[in-house]
Amino acid sequence: MIPQTHLKLLRTFVALLLIPLTFSAQNYKPVGDKIKTKWAEQIDVNAVLPEYPRPILKREQWKNLNGLWDYAIEEVGKSKPSKADGKILVPFAVESSLSGVQKRVGKEHELWYETTFVVPEDWNGKQVLLHFGAVDWKTEIWINDIKVGSHTGGYTPFSFNITPFLTDSKGTLVVKVWDPTSEGPQPRGKQVKNPEGIWYTPVTGIWQTVWLEPVHKKHIKDLRTTPEIDNQLLKLDPIIENATYGDIVEVIVKDGDKVLSVTKASATEALEIPISNQKLWSPESPFLYNMTVKLISDGATVDQVESYFAMRKISKKRDQHGIVRMQLNNKDYFQLGPLDQGWWPDGLYTAPSDQALKYDIEKTKELGFNTIRKHVKVEPARWYTHCDELGILVWQDMPNGDAAPIWQNTTYFDGNELQRSAESEEIYRKEWKEIMDYLYSYPSIVVWVPFNEAWGQFKTVEITQWTQSYDPSRLINSASGGNHFQTGDILDLHNYPDPEMYLYDANRVNVLGEYGGIGLPVEGHLWKTDNNWGYVKFKNSKQTTDQYTAYAKELMELIKSGFSAAIYTQTTDVEGEVNGFMTYDRKVDKMDIEKVRSINQEVINTIHQ
């Protein structure tokens, strides 16, 4: 039995050990006086975004590095600061409230991070991968004072094998980030140095989960899945790291837990897997097949991942009236959805929780929509899995960068296109390919959108043709809202506030890529207390709902004339914009949900009448 005096000493010692962690955790709080979501109040600094970050390629073992790190802001080109400025809550951008910092960085400064980690003992003998979900924009990484790699691009995941740089189970991670935002040519979406109107706050640094993962030296790096419903098969291209001749990939396809097929091939070969009695995926029935993929070397399973896929087809076809319609699974299908910016008043680019990330998609479905246009932003992997599981079609924009040339939106373009520098062109091509690679296997994505409203638009025909060639399984909306060229699958018009068809292409799909923007400021739920705007503004929910219904009825007539999809602006208020279905803090639904849902169903069904 331990004497009481010894127990008291032991308790005191343990308490002293816990003081640094408790002190920093208790002193963390979101900063600033801007509105916040309900999820901001539920932040646990010891379990920040704890869900597995990449559910489409899932392993059992991993370690989340999110949490309170040291940070410092230093002039460009200076050495790592000897002292931290304070603590930052990763993965929230330094400009955000949830970071606990809310400071600007800018082109003239660099953002430094530092944290320590411990590799679990049962990872011994494994390679350790360090993953970043996304960091905006130029990132340099050190492990134990050794620079191990760098990355440019603010929207795609990247990783490094840090095993050679670990001398024991403990490691120190240092990250340096530089981001010129609107003062550079790189893709940035709605971020600008001086936010106003439709342009928002800069986002610098880590904004998605940072994590460790143990793998065998030979392991599955990616799985590219392409469903072919007409041939009742799935094409699977496994991308294997360090494969050697004789290694085997085994694919087990399941309906729930029921095994449907087992297929094996050399690790260097693509697979074609027959899917008999296929269950097709749609927003009304978002069925996903489960898939276990094993890598076998010398008779032993050296890697295993859980994944999923869907059998669905997106295409276009001329209907009985001569109108080229978008089709889903070989049937005419009207796509209707909101413009979704993916911004948060407390986390900016980063949702405060996975529940919050999922909430906007669930609300979109509740409003009766079947589509989301993800506007000049790319989301974390979990967002796309939520879309796959809940059943929503996604149009994926390329985040814009560089300059905006002349915008001709009501006619076909007849001017001189933007001349980007060689560096700017290279950045665009690299990042667009990386985004398409990252998102290729998510069945919810049905349309790629390389350009929007002439922002950074260059060599339109060439970029469109490259996009079509790189992924012929989806439709290409080359320039949403112009500048218009007769290339790609879609002619996309923007008109505010009411729907209008001022151009028509008899050989392509015609869509209304943006309209609406009905504004309703709600006191107590505004990012800005003054200078709020919408394309047209009203004073109460009934007026706003009535106007939405009136526009929907106008839209139904234009569908008969040729529109095959429409995107309403927008899901939520964002900063100074007050034209969302919800307030920016997601606390108020601004329209009558049942009435919106009812009229949306009428709009969608117009194409079948």
mmCIF file of C-alpha atoms in Angstrom, residues 224-352:
data_model
loop_
_atom_site.group_PDB
_atom_site.id
_atom_site.type_symbol
_atom_site.label_atom_id
_atom_site.label_comp_id
_atom_site.label_asym_id
_atom_site.label_seq_id
_atom_site.Cartn_x
_atom_site.Cartn_y
_atom_site.Cartn_z
ATOM 1 C CA ARG A 224 -8.345 5.979 -60.049
ATOM 2 C CA THR A 225 -11.827 4.595 -60.654
ATOM 3 C CA THR A 226 -13.859 5.118 -63.823
ATOM 4 C CA PRO A 227 -17.346 3.578 -64.003
ATOM 5 C CA GLU A 228 -18.675 2.444 -67.378
ATOM 6 C CA ILE A 229 -22.344 1.658 -66.889
ATOM 7 C CA ASP A 230 -22.944 0.892 -70.592
ATOM 8 C CA ASN A 231 -20.423 -1.942 -70.358
ATOM 9 C CA GLN A 232 -21.315 -2.838 -66.762
ATOM 10 C CA LEU A 233 -17.739 -2.589 -65.551
ATOM 11 C CA LEU A 234 -15.445 -0.524 -63.371
ATOM 12 C CA LYS A 235 -12.031 0.533 -64.621
ATOM 13 C CA LEU A 236 -9.537 0.699 -61.777
ATOM 14 C CA ASP A 237 -6.031 2.073 -62.153
ATOM 15 C CA PRO A 238 -4.036 1.446 -58.951
ATOM 16 C CA ILE A 239 -1.071 3.745 -58.407
ATOM 17 C CA ILE A 240 1.521 1.845 -56.403
ATOM 18 C CA GLU A 241 4.626 3.230 -54.727
ATOM 19 C CA ASN A 242 7.803 1.132 -55.162
ATOM 20 C CA ALA A 243 6.041 -1.805 -56.855
ATOM 21 C CA THR A 244 8.236 -4.514 -58.370
ATOM 22 C CA TYR A 245 7.475 -7.118 -60.992
ATOM 23 C CA GLY A 246 5.445 -9.928 -59.465
ATOM 24 C CA ASP A 247 3.535 -7.754 -56.981
ATOM 25 C CA ILE A 248 -0.238 -8.299 -57.108
ATOM 26 C CA VAL A 249 -3.256 -6.074 -56.499
ATOM 27 C CA GLU A 250 -6.376 -7.807 -55.195
ATOM 28 C CA VAL A 251 -9.718 -5.979 -55.347
ATOM 29 C CA ILE A 252 -12.725 -7.139 -53.326
ATOM 30 C CA VAL A 253 -15.998 -5.463 -54.368
ATOM 31 C CA LYS A 254 -18.817 -5.474 -51.840
ATOM 32 C CA ASP A 255 -22.448 -4.465 -51.510
ATOM 33 C CA GLY A 256 -22.335 -3.479 -47.861
ATOM 34 C CA ASP A 257 -20.503 -6.447 -46.323
ATOM 35 C CA LYS A 258 -21.579 -8.920 -49.018
ATOM 36 C CA VAL A 259 -18.693 -9.864 -51.318
ATOM 37 C CA LEU A 260 -19.671 -9.544 -54.985
ATOM 38 C CA SER A 261 -16.350 -10.249 -56.672
ATOM 39 C CA VAL A 262 -12.620 -10.748 -56.136
ATOM 40 C CA THR A 263 -10.270 -9.646 -58.933
ATOM 41 C CA LYS A 264 -6.484 -9.881 -59.093
ATOM 42 C CA ALA A 265 -3.923 -8.327 -61.427
ATOM 43 C CA SER A 266 -0.272 -7.417 -61.595
ATOM 44 C CA ALA A 267 0.410 -4.226 -59.647
ATOM 45 C CA THR A 268 1.511 -2.584 -62.889
ATOM 46 C CA GLU A 269 -1.781 -3.298 -64.698
ATOM 47 C CA ALA A 270 -5.137 -1.515 -64.752
ATOM 48 C CA LEU A 271 -8.152 -3.662 -63.906
ATOM 49 C CA GLU A 272 -11.550 -4.003 -65.553
ATOM 50 C CA ILE A 273 -14.009 -5.344 -63.002
ATOM 51 C CA PRO A 274 -17.422 -6.586 -64.210
ATOM 52 C CA ILE A 275 -20.341 -5.218 -62.170
ATOM 53 C CA SER A 276 -23.361 -7.420 -62.822
ATOM 54 C CA ASN A 277 -26.858 -6.270 -61.819
ATOM 55 C CA GLN A 278 -25.350 -2.839 -61.272
ATOM 56 C CA LYS A 279 -27.001 -0.410 -58.887
ATOM 57 C CA LEU A 280 -26.749 3.065 -60.372
ATOM 58 C CA TRP A 281 -25.813 6.115 -58.304
ATOM 59 C CA SER A 282 -27.956 9.273 -58.428
ATOM 60 C CA PRO A 283 -28.982 12.057 -56.026
ATOM 61 C CA GLU A 284 -32.231 10.158 -55.482
ATOM 62 C CA SER A 285 -30.414 6.866 -54.826
ATOM 63 C CA PRO A 286 -26.740 7.457 -53.932
ATOM 64 C CA PHE A 287 -25.653 3.831 -53.791
ATOM 65 C CA LEU A 288 -21.941 3.250 -53.198
ATOM 66 C CA TYR A 289 -20.094 -0.022 -53.629
ATOM 67 C CA ASN A 290 -17.499 -0.765 -50.963
ATOM 68 C CA MET A 291 -14.079 -1.902 -52.073
ATOM 69 C CA THR A 292 -11.128 -3.455 -50.252
ATOM 70 C CA VAL A 293 -7.829 -3.250 -52.131
ATOM 71 C CA LYS A 294 -4.788 -5.278 -51.100
ATOM 72 C CA LEU A 295 -1.191 -5.098 -52.276
ATOM 73 C CA ILE A 296 0.455 -8.527 -52.162
ATOM 74 C CA SER A 297 4.217 -9.000 -52.416
ATOM 75 C CA ASP A 298 5.980 -12.365 -52.096
ATOM 76 C CA GLY A 299 2.714 -13.929 -50.973
ATOM 77 C CA ALA A 300 2.134 -11.478 -48.094
ATOM 78 C CA THR A 301 -0.325 -8.598 -47.874
ATOM 79 C CA VAL A 302 1.891 -5.551 -47.358
ATOM 80 C CA ASP A 303 -0.827 -2.904 -47.682
ATOM 81 C CA GLN A 304 -4.621 -2.764 -47.500
ATOM 82 C CA VAL A 305 -7.014 0.142 -47.966
ATOM 83 C CA GLU A 306 -10.763 0.561 -47.800
ATOM 84 C CA SER A 307 -12.405 2.535 -50.589
ATOM 85 C CA TYR A 308 -15.656 2.897 -52.509
ATOM 86 C CA PHE A 309 -16.994 3.712 -55.965
ATOM 87 C CA ALA A 310 -20.269 4.348 -57.738
ATOM 88 C CA MET A 311 -21.743 3.302 -61.055
ATOM 89 C CA ARG A 312 -22.937 6.475 -62.729
ATOM 90 C CA LYS A 313 -22.607 8.207 -66.090
ATOM 91 C CA ILE A 314 -22.737 11.890 -67.000
ATOM 92 C CA SER A 315 -23.291 12.689 -70.688
ATOM 93 C CA LYS A 316 -25.221 14.846 -73.139
ATOM 94 C CA LYS A 317 -27.764 13.970 -75.832
ATOM 95 C CA ARG A 318 -30.155 15.778 -78.142
ATOM 96 C CA ASP A 319 -33.779 15.316 -77.066
ATOM 97 C CA GLN A 320 -36.890 14.893 -79.216
ATOM 98 C CA HIS A 321 -37.182 18.689 -79.559
ATOM 99 C CA GLY A 322 -33.611 19.042 -80.819
ATOM 100 C CA ILE A 323 -32.277 20.481 -77.549
ATOM 101 C CA VAL A 324 -28.953 19.110 -76.262
ATOM 102 C CA ARG A 325 -29.656 17.958 -72.707
ATOM 103 C CA MET A 326 -27.411 16.822 -69.871
ATOM 104 C CA GLN A 327 -28.057 13.228 -68.965
ATOM 105 C CA LEU A 328 -27.448 11.227 -65.825
ATOM 106 C CA ASN A 329 -27.283 7.469 -66.366
ATOM 107 C CA ASN A 330 -28.543 7.899 -69.961
ATOM 108 C CA LYS A 331 -31.662 9.845 -68.953
ATOM 109 C CA ASP A 332 -32.371 13.571 -69.318
ATOM 110 C CA TYR A 333 -31.722 15.109 -65.926
ATOM 111 C CA PHE A 334 -32.094 18.777 -64.977
ATOM 112 C CA GLN A 335 -29.355 19.898 -62.617
ATOM 113 C CA LEU A 336 -30.416 22.562 -60.114
ATOM 114 C CA GLY A 337 -28.300 23.803 -57.243
ATOM 115 C CA PRO A 338 -26.780 26.699 -55.354
ATOM 116 C CA LEU A 339 -23.480 28.456 -55.865
ATOM 117 C CA ASP A 340 -21.488 27.209 -52.882
ATOM 118 C CA GLN A 341 -18.512 29.339 -51.802
ATOM 119 C CA GLY A 342 -17.466 27.118 -48.887
ATOM 120 C CA TRP A 343 -16.553 29.992 -46.531
ATOM 121 C CA TRP A 344 -17.059 30.233 -42.765
ATOM 122 C CA PRO A 345 -17.217 33.340 -40.545
ATOM 123 C CA ASP A 346 -15.012 31.715 -37.895
ATOM 124 C CA GLY A 347 -12.765 29.362 -39.916
ATOM 125 C CA LEU A 348 -12.724 31.168 -43.313
ATOM 126 C CA TYR A 349 -11.691 28.302 -45.679
ATOM 127 C CA THR A 350 -11.969 25.695 -42.906
ATOM 128 C CA ALA A 351 -15.242 24.410 -41.467
ATOM 129 C CA PRO A 352 -15.124 24.343 -37.645
#
